[in-house]
Coordinates of C-alpha atoms in Angstrom, one line a residue:
Chain A
X1 CA 17.1 -8.5 29.5
X2 CA 17.2 -5.6 27.3
X3 CA 14.4 -6.9 25.1
X4 CA 11.9 -7.2 28.0
X5 CA 12.8 -3.8 29.3
X6 CA 12.3 -2.2 26.0
X7 CA 9.0 -4.1 25.5
X8 CA 7.7 -2.8 28.7
X9 CA 8.8 0.7 27.9
X10 CA 6.9 0.1 24.6
X11 CA 3.8 -1.0 26.3
X12 CA 3.9 1.9 28.7
X13 CA 3.7 4.2 25.7
X14 CA 1.1 2.2 23.8
X15 CA -1.0 2.3 26.9
X16 CA -1.3 6.0 27.2
X17 CA -4.7 7.2 26.8
X18 CA -4.1 8.9 23.6
X19 CA -2.3 6.1 22.0
X20 CA -4.8 3.6 23.2
X21 CA -7.6 5.6 21.5
X22 CA -5.7 6.0 18.2
X23 CA -4.9 2.3 18.3
X24 CA -8.6 1.4 18.8
X25 CA -9.7 4.0 16.1
X26 CA -7.1 2.3 13.8
X27 CA -8.1 -1.3 14.2
X28 CA -11.8 -0.2 14.0
X29 CA -11.4 1.7 10.8
X30 CA -9.2 -1.1 9.5
X31 CA -11.9 -3.9 10.3
X32 CA -14.3 -1.8 8.7
X33 CA -12.5 -1.4 5.3
X34 CA -11.4 -5.0 5.6
X35 CA -15.0 -6.1 5.7
X36 CA -16.0 -3.7 2.8
X37 CA -14.7 -4.9 -0.6
X38 CA -13.7 -2.3 -2.9
X39 CA -11.7 -0.4 -0.6
X40 CA -8.3 -1.5 0.8
X41 CA -5.9 -0.5 3.5
X42 CA -3.5 1.2 0.8
X43 CA -6.3 3.7 -0.2
X44 CA -7.4 4.3 3.3
X45 CA -4.1 5.0 4.7
X46 CA -3.4 7.4 1.9
X47 CA -6.7 9.0 2.4
X48 CA -6.1 9.5 6.2
X49 CA -2.5 10.4 6.1
X50 CA -3.3 14.2 6.1
X51 CA -5.5 13.9 9.2
X52 CA -2.4 12.5 10.9
X53 CA -0.5 15.9 10.5
X54 CA -2.3 17.2 13.6
X55 CA -1.6 14.3 16.0
X56 CA 1.9 13.3 17.3
X57 CA 4.0 10.9 15.2
X58 CA 3.6 8.0 17.7
X59 CA -0.1 8.1 17.8
X60 CA -0.2 8.7 13.8
X61 CA 1.9 5.6 13.3
X62 CA -0.1 3.5 15.8
X63 CA -3.3 4.4 14.2
X64 CA -2.2 3.7 10.5
X65 CA -0.7 0.3 11.6
X66 CA -3.8 -0.5 13.1
X67 CA -5.8 0.0 9.9
X68 CA -3.4 -2.1 8.3
X69 CA -3.5 -5.2 10.4
X70 CA -7.1 -4.5 11.2
X71 CA -8.0 -4.6 7.4
X72 CA -6.5 -8.0 7.1
X73 CA -8.7 -9.2 10.1
X74 CA -11.7 -7.9 8.6
X75 CA -11.1 -9.4 5.4
X76 CA -10.9 -12.9 6.9
X77 CA -14.2 -12.3 8.6
X78 CA -16.0 -12.1 5.4
X79 CA -14.0 -14.7 3.8
X80 CA -15.4 -17.1 6.3
X81 CA -18.9 -16.0 6.6
X82 CA -19.9 -15.1 3.0
X83 CA -17.1 -16.4 0.9
X84 CA -16.1 -13.0 -0.1
X85 CA -12.6 -11.9 0.6
X86 CA -12.4 -8.4 1.7
X87 CA -8.8 -8.3 0.9
X88 CA -6.5 -10.4 -1.4
X89 CA -4.7 -11.8 1.6
X90 CA -7.7 -13.7 2.8
X91 CA -8.6 -15.4 -0.6
X92 CA -7.5 -18.8 0.5
X93 CA -9.3 -18.6 3.8
X94 CA -12.5 -18.8 1.8
X95 CA -11.7 -22.2 0.7
X96 CA -11.9 -24.0 3.9
X97 CA -13.4 -21.2 6.2
X98 CA -16.7 -20.7 4.2
X99 CA -17.0 -24.5 4.1
X100 CA -16.7 -24.6 7.9
X101 CA -19.4 -21.9 8.0
X102 CA -21.7 -23.9 5.7
X103 CA -21.3 -26.7 8.3
X104 CA -22.5 -24.4 11.1
X105 CA -19.0 -24.0 12.4
X106 CA -18.5 -20.3 11.3
X107 CA -18.0 -19.2 14.9
X108 CA -15.2 -21.9 15.5
X109 CA -13.5 -20.6 12.2
X110 CA -13.7 -17.0 13.2
X111 CA -12.2 -17.9 16.6
X112 CA -9.4 -19.9 15.2
X113 CA -8.6 -17.2 12.8
X114 CA -8.5 -14.7 15.7
X115 CA -6.6 -17.0 17.8
X116 CA -4.0 -17.8 15.2
X117 CA -3.8 -14.1 14.3
X118 CA -3.0 -13.3 17.9
X119 CA -0.5 -16.0 18.4
X120 CA 1.2 -14.9 15.2
X121 CA 1.1 -11.3 16.2
X122 CA 2.7 -12.2 19.7
X123 CA 5.5 -14.2 18.2
X124 CA 6.3 -11.5 15.7
X125 CA 6.2 -8.8 18.2
X126 CA 8.9 -10.6 20.2
X127 CA 10.8 -11.1 17.0
X128 CA 10.8 -7.6 16.1
X129 CA 11.9 -6.8 19.7
X130 CA 14.8 -9.3 19.4
X131 CA 16.1 -8.7 15.9
X132 CA 15.2 -5.1 15.4
X133 CA 17.8 -3.4 17.5
X134 CA 20.7 -5.6 16.2
X135 CA 19.7 -4.9 12.6
X136 CA 19.5 -1.3 13.1
X137 CA 22.8 -1.3 15.0
X138 CA 24.4 -2.9 12.2
X139 CA 23.0 -0.7 9.6
X140 CA 24.0 2.6 11.5
X141 CA 27.5 1.7 10.3
X142 CA 26.4 1.8 6.7
X143 CA 27.8 4.6 4.6
X144 CA 26.3 6.0 1.1
X145 CA 27.6 3.1 -1.0
X146 CA 25.9 0.5 1.3
X147 CA 22.8 2.4 1.5
X148 CA 22.5 2.9 -2.3
X149 CA 23.0 -1.0 -2.8
X150 CA 20.6 -1.8 -0.1
X151 CA 17.9 0.5 -1.5
X152 CA 18.5 -1.0 -4.8
X153 CA 18.2 -4.4 -3.5
X154 CA 15.0 -3.6 -1.7
X155 CA 13.3 -2.0 -4.8
X156 CA 14.5 -4.7 -7.3
X157 CA 13.3 -7.6 -5.0
X158 CA 10.0 -5.8 -4.4
X159 CA 9.5 -5.4 -8.3
X160 CA 10.3 -8.9 -9.2
X161 CA 8.3 -10.4 -6.4
X162 CA 5.3 -8.2 -7.0
X163 CA 2.3 -9.4 -9.0
X164 CA 2.3 -9.1 -12.6
X165 CA 4.9 -8.7 -15.4
X166 CA 8.5 -8.4 -14.1
X167 CA 9.9 -6.3 -16.7
X168 CA 7.2 -3.8 -16.4
X169 CA 7.4 -3.8 -12.7
X170 CA 10.9 -2.8 -13.0
X171 CA 10.2 -0.1 -15.4
X172 CA 7.5 1.1 -12.8
X173 CA 10.3 1.2 -10.2
X174 CA 12.3 3.5 -12.1
X175 CA 9.3 5.5 -13.3
X176 CA 8.8 6.0 -9.6
X177 CA 12.4 7.1 -8.9
X178 CA 11.8 9.5 -11.7
X179 CA 8.7 10.9 -10.1
X180 CA 10.5 11.2 -6.7
X181 CA 13.0 13.7 -7.9
X182 CA 10.4 16.2 -9.2
X183 CA 11.0 19.5 -7.3
X184 CA 14.1 21.4 -5.9
X185 CA 17.3 19.6 -6.2
X186 CA 18.8 19.5 -2.6
X187 CA 22.4 20.4 -3.8
X188 CA 21.9 23.3 -6.2
X189 CA 18.2 24.3 -5.5
X190 CA 17.4 23.9 -9.2
X191 CA 13.9 23.2 -9.7
X192 CA 13.6 20.1 -11.8
X193 CA 10.5 18.9 -13.8
X194 CA 8.2 21.6 -12.1
X195 CA 6.9 23.1 -15.6
X196 CA 6.9 26.4 -13.9
X197 CA 4.5 25.5 -11.2
X198 CA 5.7 26.8 -7.7
X199 CA 3.5 24.1 -6.1
X200 CA 5.7 21.6 -7.4
X201 CA 9.0 23.1 -5.8
X202 CA 8.7 20.6 -2.9
X203 CA 8.0 17.6 -5.1
X204 CA 4.8 15.8 -5.8
X205 CA 3.0 15.3 -2.8
X206 CA 3.0 11.9 -1.3
X207 CA -0.7 12.0 -0.6
X208 CA -1.4 13.2 -4.1
X209 CA 0.2 10.1 -5.8
X210 CA -1.1 7.7 -3.2
X211 CA -4.7 8.8 -3.1
X212 CA -4.8 9.4 -6.9
X213 CA -3.6 6.0 -7.9
X214 CA -4.8 4.0 -5.1
X215 CA -8.3 5.6 -4.4
X216 CA -9.3 7.4 -7.5
X217 CA -7.8 4.9 -10.0
X218 CA -9.1 2.1 -8.0
X219 CA -12.7 3.4 -8.1
X220 CA -12.6 4.0 -11.9
X221 CA -11.4 0.4 -12.1
X222 CA -14.3 -1.0 -9.8
X223 CA -16.8 1.1 -11.7
X224 CA -15.6 -0.4 -14.9
X225 CA -16.4 -4.0 -13.5
X226 CA -19.8 -5.2 -13.0
X227 CA -21.1 -5.1 -9.4
X228 CA -21.6 -8.4 -7.7
X229 CA -22.6 -9.0 -4.0
X230 CA -23.2 -12.2 -2.1
X231 CA -25.8 -12.1 0.6
X232 CA -25.0 -13.5 4.0
X233 CA -26.7 -16.8 4.6
X234 CA -25.1 -19.0 7.2
X235 CA -25.3 -18.8 11.0
X236 CA -22.2 -18.0 13.1
X237 CA -22.8 -20.7 15.7
X238 CA -20.6 -21.4 18.7
X239 CA -17.7 -19.2 19.1
X240 CA -15.8 -21.8 21.2
X241 CA -13.6 -24.2 19.6
X242 CA -13.4 -27.6 21.2
X243 CA -10.0 -29.0 22.6
X244 CA -9.9 -31.1 19.5
X245 CA -10.1 -28.1 17.2
X246 CA -7.2 -26.4 19.3
X247 CA -5.1 -29.4 19.0
X248 CA -5.5 -29.6 15.2
X249 CA -4.9 -26.0 14.8
X250 CA -1.9 -25.2 16.9
X251 CA 0.8 -26.7 14.8
X252 CA -0.5 -24.9 11.5
X253 CA -0.8 -21.7 13.5
X254 CA 3.0 -22.0 14.4
X255 CA 4.0 -23.2 11.0
X256 CA 2.1 -20.4 9.3
X257 CA 3.6 -17.8 11.7
X258 CA 7.2 -19.0 10.6
X259 CA 6.2 -18.9 7.1
X260 CA 4.5 -15.5 7.2
X261 CA 7.4 -14.1 9.3
X262 CA 9.9 -15.3 6.6
X263 CA 8.0 -13.7 3.8
X264 CA 7.2 -10.7 5.8
X265 CA 10.8 -9.3 5.8
X266 CA 11.1 -10.0 2.0
X267 CA 10.2 -6.8 0.0
X268 CA 7.4 -7.1 -2.6
X269 CA 5.7 -10.3 -1.3
X270 CA 2.4 -9.5 -0.3
X271 CA 0.5 -11.3 2.4
X272 CA -1.3 -13.4 -0.1
X273 CA 2.0 -15.2 -0.9
X274 CA 2.5 -16.1 2.8
X275 CA -1.1 -17.4 3.1
X276 CA -1.2 -19.4 -0.2
X277 CA 2.1 -20.9 0.6
X278 CA 0.9 -21.8 4.2
X279 CA -2.2 -23.4 2.7
X280 CA -0.1 -25.5 0.3
X281 CA 2.2 -26.8 3.0
X282 CA -0.7 -27.6 5.4
X283 CA -2.3 -29.5 2.5
X284 CA 0.7 -31.3 1.6
X285 CA 1.8 -32.7 5.0
X286 CA -1.7 -33.4 6.2
X287 CA -2.7 -37.1 6.7
X288 CA -5.7 -36.7 4.8
X289 CA -5.3 -34.1 2.2
X290 CA -8.9 -34.8 0.7
X291 CA -10.3 -32.9 3.9
X292 CA -9.0 -29.7 2.5
X293 CA -11.7 -27.8 0.8
X294 CA -14.2 -29.4 2.9
X295 CA -13.9 -27.4 6.0
X296 CA -10.4 -28.5 7.3
X297 CA -9.7 -26.3 10.3
X298 CA -5.9 -26.3 9.4
X299 CA -6.8 -24.5 6.2
X300 CA -8.1 -21.4 8.2
X301 CA -5.4 -21.6 11.1
X302 CA -2.4 -21.7 9.0
X303 CA -3.0 -18.9 6.4
X304 CA -4.7 -16.6 8.8
X305 CA -1.6 -16.8 11.0
X306 CA 0.7 -16.4 8.0
X307 CA -0.9 -13.3 6.7
X308 CA -0.8 -11.7 10.1
X309 CA 2.9 -12.7 10.7
X310 CA 3.6 -11.3 7.4
X311 CA 1.9 -8.0 7.9
X312 CA 3.7 -7.6 11.2
X313 CA 7.2 -8.5 10.1
X314 CA 6.9 -6.2 7.1
X315 CA 7.7 -3.4 9.8
X316 CA 11.2 -4.8 10.4
X317 CA 12.7 -3.6 7.2
X318 CA 10.7 -0.4 7.4
X319 CA 11.6 0.5 11.0
X320 CA 15.2 -0.7 11.0
X321 CA 16.4 0.1 7.7
X322 CA 14.0 2.8 6.3
X323 CA 13.2 0.3 3.3
X324 CA 9.7 -0.1 2.5
X325 CA 8.7 -3.9 1.8
X326 CA 5.4 -3.0 0.5
X327 CA 3.1 -0.3 -0.7
X328 CA 1.6 0.1 2.8
X329 CA 4.9 0.4 4.3
X330 CA 5.9 3.1 1.9
X331 CA 2.9 5.0 3.1
X332 CA 4.2 4.4 6.8
X333 CA 7.4 5.8 5.6
X334 CA 5.7 8.8 4.0
X335 CA 3.8 9.3 7.4
X336 CA 7.2 9.5 9.2
X337 CA 8.7 12.0 6.6
X338 CA 5.5 14.2 7.0
X339 CA 6.5 14.4 10.8
X340 CA 10.0 15.3 9.9
X341 CA 11.3 11.9 10.9
X342 CA 14.1 10.6 8.7
X343 CA 13.6 6.9 8.1
X344 CA 16.4 4.6 8.6
X345 CA 18.3 2.9 11.5
X346 CA 18.6 6.0 13.5
X347 CA 14.8 6.0 14.1
X348 CA 15.2 3.5 16.9
X349 CA 17.9 5.4 18.6
X350 CA 16.4 8.8 18.1
X351 CA 12.8 8.0 18.6
X352 CA 12.7 5.0 21.1
X353 CA 9.2 5.9 22.1
X354 CA 8.0 5.8 18.5
X355 CA 9.7 2.4 17.7
X356 CA 8.8 0.5 20.9
X357 CA 5.3 2.1 21.3
X358 CA 4.4 1.2 17.8
X359 CA 5.6 -2.5 18.2
X360 CA 3.8 -2.9 21.7
X361 CA 0.7 -1.1 20.1
X362 CA 0.4 -3.9 17.4
X363 CA 0.3 -6.5 20.0
X364 CA -2.3 -4.6 22.1
X365 CA -4.1 -3.9 18.8
X366 CA -4.3 -7.5 18.0
X367 CA -5.9 -8.2 21.4
X368 CA -8.5 -5.4 20.8
X369 CA -9.2 -7.3 17.6
X370 CA -10.1 -10.4 19.2
X371 CA -12.2 -8.7 21.7
X372 CA -13.8 -6.2 19.2
X373 CA -14.5 -8.7 16.5
X374 CA -15.8 -12.0 17.9
X375 CA -18.9 -10.3 19.6
X376 CA -19.5 -7.7 16.8
X377 CA -19.5 -10.2 13.9
X378 CA -23.2 -9.5 13.2
X379 CA -22.5 -5.9 12.8
X380 CA -19.7 -6.3 10.4
X381 CA -21.5 -8.6 8.3
X382 CA -24.6 -6.3 8.0
X383 CA -22.2 -3.6 6.7
X384 CA -21.7 -5.8 3.7
X385 CA -25.1 -4.6 2.6
X386 CA -23.9 -1.2 2.0
X387 CA -23.9 -1.1 -1.8
X388 CA -20.7 0.2 -3.6
X389 CA -22.6 3.2 -5.3
X390 CA -23.1 4.7 -1.8
X391 CA -19.6 3.8 -0.7
X392 CA -17.3 5.3 -3.5
X393 CA -18.7 8.9 -3.7
X394 CA -17.8 9.1 0.0
X395 CA -14.4 7.8 -0.6
X396 CA -14.0 10.6 -3.2
X397 CA -15.1 13.2 -0.6
X398 CA -12.6 12.0 2.0
X399 CA -10.0 11.8 -0.6
X400 CA -10.5 15.4 -1.9
X401 CA -10.5 16.8 1.5
X402 CA -7.4 14.9 2.4
X403 CA -5.5 15.9 -0.5
X404 CA -6.7 19.5 -0.4
X405 CA -5.8 20.0 3.4
X406 CA -2.3 18.8 2.9
X407 CA -1.1 22.1 1.5
X408 CA -4.4 24.1 1.2
X409 CA -4.0 24.1 -2.7
X410 CA -6.3 23.2 -5.4
X411 CA -3.3 22.4 -7.6
X412 CA -2.8 19.0 -5.7
X413 CA -6.4 18.1 -6.2
X414 CA -5.9 18.5 -10.0
X415 CA -2.8 16.6 -9.8
X416 CA -4.5 13.8 -8.1
X417 CA -7.1 13.8 -10.8
X418 CA -4.3 13.2 -13.3
X419 CA -2.8 10.5 -11.2
X420 CA -6.3 8.7 -11.1
X421 CA -6.1 8.8 -14.9
X422 CA -2.5 7.4 -14.9
X423 CA -3.5 4.8 -12.4
X424 CA -6.2 3.4 -14.5
X425 CA -4.0 3.6 -17.6
X426 CA -1.3 1.5 -15.7
X427 CA -3.8 -1.0 -14.7
X428 CA -5.0 -1.4 -18.3
X429 CA -1.3 -2.0 -19.5
X430 CA -0.6 -4.3 -16.7
X431 CA 1.8 -2.3 -14.9
X432 CA 1.6 -2.8 -11.2
X433 CA 1.8 0.8 -9.4
X434 CA 3.2 -0.6 -6.1
X435 CA 6.9 -0.7 -7.4
X436 CA 6.4 2.9 -8.6
X437 CA 5.1 4.0 -5.1
X438 CA 8.3 2.3 -3.5
X439 CA 10.5 4.0 -5.9
X440 CA 8.8 7.3 -5.3
X441 CA 9.5 7.3 -1.7
X442 CA 13.1 6.2 -2.2
X443 CA 13.8 8.2 -5.3
X444 CA 15.4 11.5 -3.4
X445 CA 17.5 9.2 -0.9
X446 CA 18.9 7.1 -3.7
X447 CA 20.0 10.2 -5.7
X448 CA 21.5 11.6 -2.6
X449 CA 23.3 8.4 -1.5
X450 CA 24.7 7.8 -5.1
X451 CA 25.9 11.4 -5.4
X452 CA 27.7 11.2 -1.8
X453 CA 29.2 7.8 -2.6
X454 CA 30.6 9.1 -5.9
X455 CA 31.9 12.2 -4.4
X456 CA 33.8 10.4 -1.9
X457 CA 35.3 8.0 -4.3
X458 CA 36.1 10.7 -6.6
X459 CA 33.9 9.5 -9.2
X460 CA 34.9 6.0 -9.3
X461 CA 31.9 3.6 -9.5
X462 CA 33.9 0.7 -8.3
X463 CA 33.4 1.9 -4.8
X464 CA 30.0 0.0 -4.7
X465 CA 32.0 -3.2 -5.6
X466 CA 35.1 -2.8 -3.3
X467 CA 33.1 -2.3 -0.2
X468 CA 32.2 -5.6 1.1
X469 CA 28.6 -4.9 2.5
X470 CA 27.6 -3.1 -0.6
X471 CA 29.2 -5.8 -2.8
X472 CA 27.0 -8.4 -0.9
X473 CA 23.8 -6.4 -1.5
X474 CA 24.7 -6.1 -5.3
X475 CA 25.4 -9.8 -5.6
X476 CA 22.0 -10.5 -3.8
X477 CA 20.4 -8.1 -6.2
X478 CA 21.9 -9.9 -9.2
X479 CA 21.0 -13.2 -7.7
X480 CA 17.3 -12.4 -7.4
X481 CA 17.2 -11.1 -11.0
X482 CA 18.9 -14.3 -12.2
X483 CA 16.7 -16.7 -10.2
X484 CA 13.6 -15.0 -11.1
X485 CA 14.3 -15.3 -14.8
X486 CA 14.8 -19.0 -14.5
X487 CA 11.8 -20.5 -16.1
X488 CA 11.0 -23.1 -13.4
X489 CA 10.9 -20.4 -10.6
X490 CA 9.1 -18.0 -12.8
X491 CA 6.2 -20.6 -13.3
X492 CA 6.0 -21.3 -9.7
X493 CA 5.6 -17.6 -9.0
X494 CA 2.9 -17.4 -11.4
X495 CA 1.2 -20.3 -9.8
X496 CA 1.3 -18.6 -6.4
X497 CA 0.5 -15.0 -7.3
X498 CA -2.0 -16.1 -10.1
Chain B
X1 CA -3.2 -5.0 -37.8
X2 CA -3.9 -1.6 -36.8
X3 CA -6.7 -2.6 -34.5
X4 CA -4.6 -5.2 -33.1
X5 CA -1.9 -2.7 -32.1
X6 CA -4.4 -0.5 -30.6
X7 CA -5.3 -3.3 -28.1
X8 CA -1.9 -4.4 -27.4
X9 CA -1.2 -4.2 -23.8
X10 CA 2.5 -4.4 -23.7
X11 CA 3.0 -2.2 -26.8
X12 CA 1.3 0.6 -25.2
X13 CA 3.1 0.1 -21.8
X14 CA 6.3 0.3 -23.6
X15 CA 5.4 3.4 -25.5
X16 CA 4.4 5.0 -22.2
X17 CA 7.9 4.3 -20.8
X18 CA 9.7 5.5 -23.8
X19 CA 7.6 8.6 -23.7
X20 CA 8.3 9.4 -19.9
X21 CA 12.0 8.4 -20.3
X22 CA 12.6 10.4 -23.5
X23 CA 10.7 13.3 -22.1
X24 CA 12.7 13.3 -19.0
X25 CA 15.9 13.2 -21.0
X26 CA 14.8 16.0 -23.1
X27 CA 13.8 18.3 -20.2
X28 CA 17.0 17.3 -18.2
X29 CA 19.3 18.7 -21.0
X30 CA 18.6 22.1 -19.3
X31 CA 20.0 20.9 -16.0
X32 CA 23.8 20.6 -15.5
X33 CA 24.9 17.3 -16.0
X34 CA 28.1 17.5 -14.1
X35 CA 30.5 14.4 -13.8
X36 CA 30.3 11.2 -11.7
X37 CA 32.6 13.0 -9.2
X38 CA 30.2 16.0 -8.9
X39 CA 26.8 15.0 -10.0
X40 CA 24.9 18.0 -11.4
X41 CA 21.0 18.1 -11.2
X42 CA 20.8 16.5 -14.5
X43 CA 22.8 13.4 -13.9
X44 CA 20.3 11.2 -12.1
X45 CA 17.4 12.2 -14.1
X46 CA 19.3 11.7 -17.6
X47 CA 20.4 8.1 -16.4
X48 CA 17.0 7.3 -15.1
X49 CA 15.4 8.6 -18.4
X50 CA 17.9 6.4 -20.3
X51 CA 16.9 3.2 -18.3
X52 CA 13.3 4.0 -18.8
X53 CA 13.6 4.3 -22.7
X54 CA 15.7 1.0 -22.5
X55 CA 13.0 -0.7 -20.6
X56 CA 10.4 0.7 -22.8
X57 CA 12.0 -0.5 -26.1
X58 CA 12.2 -4.2 -24.6
X59 CA 8.6 -4.0 -23.4
X60 CA 7.4 -2.8 -26.9
X61 CA 9.3 -5.5 -28.5
X62 CA 7.8 -8.0 -26.0
X63 CA 4.4 -6.6 -26.9
X64 CA 4.8 -6.9 -30.7
X65 CA 6.1 -10.5 -30.1
X66 CA 3.5 -11.8 -27.7
X67 CA 0.5 -9.5 -28.8
X68 CA -1.4 -9.9 -25.5
X69 CA -4.5 -7.8 -25.5
X70 CA -6.0 -5.6 -23.1
X71 CA -8.6 -7.4 -21.3
X72 CA -9.8 -5.1 -18.6
X73 CA -12.9 -3.3 -19.4
X74 CA -12.9 0.6 -18.8
X75 CA -15.9 2.7 -18.0
X76 CA -15.4 5.8 -20.0
X77 CA -18.0 7.5 -17.9
X78 CA -16.1 6.9 -14.8
X79 CA -12.8 8.0 -16.4
X80 CA -14.2 11.4 -17.4
X81 CA -16.6 12.1 -14.5
X82 CA -14.5 11.1 -11.6
X83 CA -11.5 13.3 -12.5
X84 CA -13.9 16.0 -13.3
X85 CA -15.5 15.8 -10.0
X86 CA -12.1 16.4 -8.3
X87 CA -11.4 19.4 -10.5
X88 CA -14.7 20.9 -9.8
X89 CA -14.0 20.4 -6.2
X90 CA -10.7 22.3 -6.4
X91 CA -12.3 25.1 -8.2
X92 CA -15.3 25.5 -6.0
X93 CA -13.7 25.1 -2.6
X94 CA -11.8 28.2 -3.3
X95 CA -14.4 30.2 -5.0
X96 CA -17.8 28.9 -3.4
X97 CA -16.7 27.5 -0.1
X98 CA -16.4 24.0 1.5
X99 CA -20.1 22.7 1.4
X100 CA -20.9 23.6 -2.4
X101 CA -17.6 22.0 -3.1
X102 CA -18.5 18.8 -1.6
X103 CA -22.0 18.7 -2.7
X104 CA -21.0 19.1 -6.4
X105 CA -18.1 16.5 -5.9
X106 CA -20.6 14.1 -4.4
X107 CA -23.2 14.4 -7.3
X108 CA -20.7 14.3 -10.2
X109 CA -18.9 11.3 -8.5
X110 CA -22.2 9.6 -7.9
X111 CA -23.2 10.1 -11.7
X112 CA -20.0 8.1 -12.8
X113 CA -21.6 4.9 -11.5
X114 CA -24.0 2.7 -13.4
X115 CA -27.0 3.4 -10.9
X116 CA -27.9 7.0 -9.9
X117 CA -30.6 7.7 -7.4
X118 CA -31.2 11.2 -6.8
X119 CA -32.9 11.1 -3.5
X120 CA -30.2 8.5 -2.1
X121 CA -27.3 10.8 -3.3
X122 CA -29.0 13.8 -1.8
X123 CA -29.4 12.1 1.6
X124 CA -25.9 10.8 1.5
X125 CA -24.6 14.2 0.5
X126 CA -26.4 15.7 3.7
X127 CA -24.9 13.1 5.8
X128 CA -21.3 13.5 4.5
X129 CA -21.7 17.4 4.8
X130 CA -22.4 17.1 8.3
X131 CA -19.9 14.6 8.9
X132 CA -17.1 16.3 7.1
X133 CA -17.8 19.7 8.6
X134 CA -17.8 18.5 12.0
X135 CA -14.6 16.3 11.6
X136 CA -12.5 18.6 9.6
X137 CA -13.8 22.2 10.2
X138 CA -14.9 22.0 13.7
X139 CA -12.9 19.1 14.9
X140 CA -9.5 19.4 13.3
X141 CA -10.0 23.3 12.8
X142 CA -9.2 23.5 9.0
X143 CA -9.8 27.2 8.0
X144 CA -12.0 26.9 5.0
X145 CA -15.2 29.0 4.9
X146 CA -18.4 26.9 4.6
X147 CA -20.0 29.2 2.0
X148 CA -18.3 32.0 0.1
X149 CA -19.6 34.8 -2.0
X150 CA -23.3 34.3 -1.3

């Protein structure tokens, strides 16, 4: 009964007044940016990272996590009501959710999305509580070679599963590793790639890269496109699904959860893959597939559960192994590091309050979302009327203050401007910046583990192949690469990620 | 031919990776390479640089073969004005104070959009100044002077 004991301990942590407050702020901000198109959880979390310096790490992580899953939730609200996905993960919800809304069943669609997300969240919380400790315990035995190979597996998987050209994603990952080693070398203290700037001695700031690429770069990109806004038309209608609705939805919810949980632990697969996959399965096994696209409740229940399950299970590799499975998780790792916590399996042992508190807070946060969202739907939708031209300068202001306040130096602000330009350049060239961010976070740790592994083996690189666990990771890495270059798989992947 | 190369997506991506990789290798010459047993500070960057150059060459080749064009549009106005607004913020926050820095940042950033309405931006600036000053200066206690040198 360790699991229950741990969960209750976590709930105790999460229910402290301070943590509840930050959880609430997190899901509120998350819903807000989820509703607003043009700003995503990645940019928001990056922008708000500096604010979390002043609050305890548990509260900081709880808030950032709330932004993350809250955003997904807000995204589905606008998908259903105005056929406008706030986040990519809710694109497929538009298909049947908006049709339901047009049939006057918007309230039911929203409620089913909420119930599905909540069930998925509950199951995944239990899942993390069950498998998290054993994964971490196992990983505690890892030496440097195992770690190096594991990080390589995580990064390569993330790069090949990420959207866009595989070759370029892999190259971006290596570029990220490179950017990660800017600054003083841990071993010798020699300053590398600092170009004489003392501000770079501690490396490029995490916030600088994240805000530069994902806030500034994103805005330049948005301003380059023509602005389109849909206007809210349909009525919300009754919020209460009938018994028949629930009966129809429960199986898709459970299947979606399983699907999302599976893809959640895989690095690089965004929530959109989980939700698309769930939608396709529901359509395939339905008695009457022609109902899909015309307001089938399964088409909302499945994908919405899947993307929530995915979001939550992404925390498993991040918390237990210190491997970020997505851009947002890389930011979470950054938040841990900012607070002086070294990510990895030891987090659970050394910071039990953080681990269990965070997990329990996600469950509580999901409950808050249900309560917060259903009655306030009208308010969220009216926010859609805020035009982007008023939104982006505000984002710039918060970004600038966030960057400047990290080290109180203007240098970081200038550097963020450069990364904004790099960010838009990468977008033009079709290079996904996410693998770069993951590489950037893991760069220093990878170098350190490579160095240590080779030191112990007296410079013999076969150490990575003779240790069984390390070998298993490397074989898995090779398999991932081989499978993804097979033409059939490649085509399917392109179909799913579009 | 030249014009097609200028718009070739993969070609430029490849050139960029080669550039980053080669620069890293070049700079890392000054750092001791060491050996596999005792990795010097130059070991990891040199290898990474080499890998990047390798990827760059492949991607450039793919670009020349496939010739996929850059499709995304780019607003030059935003590309120039948004980074500029950040740079001005960085300069002003130290020389003129927090409030002037935010005001200038707001206006320059707003100018980079397609529609610019002076009154709207003015009101928005007012709201944001109040919001950020109460949140960051009074709330979180960041030690920045609101005005400087006036």
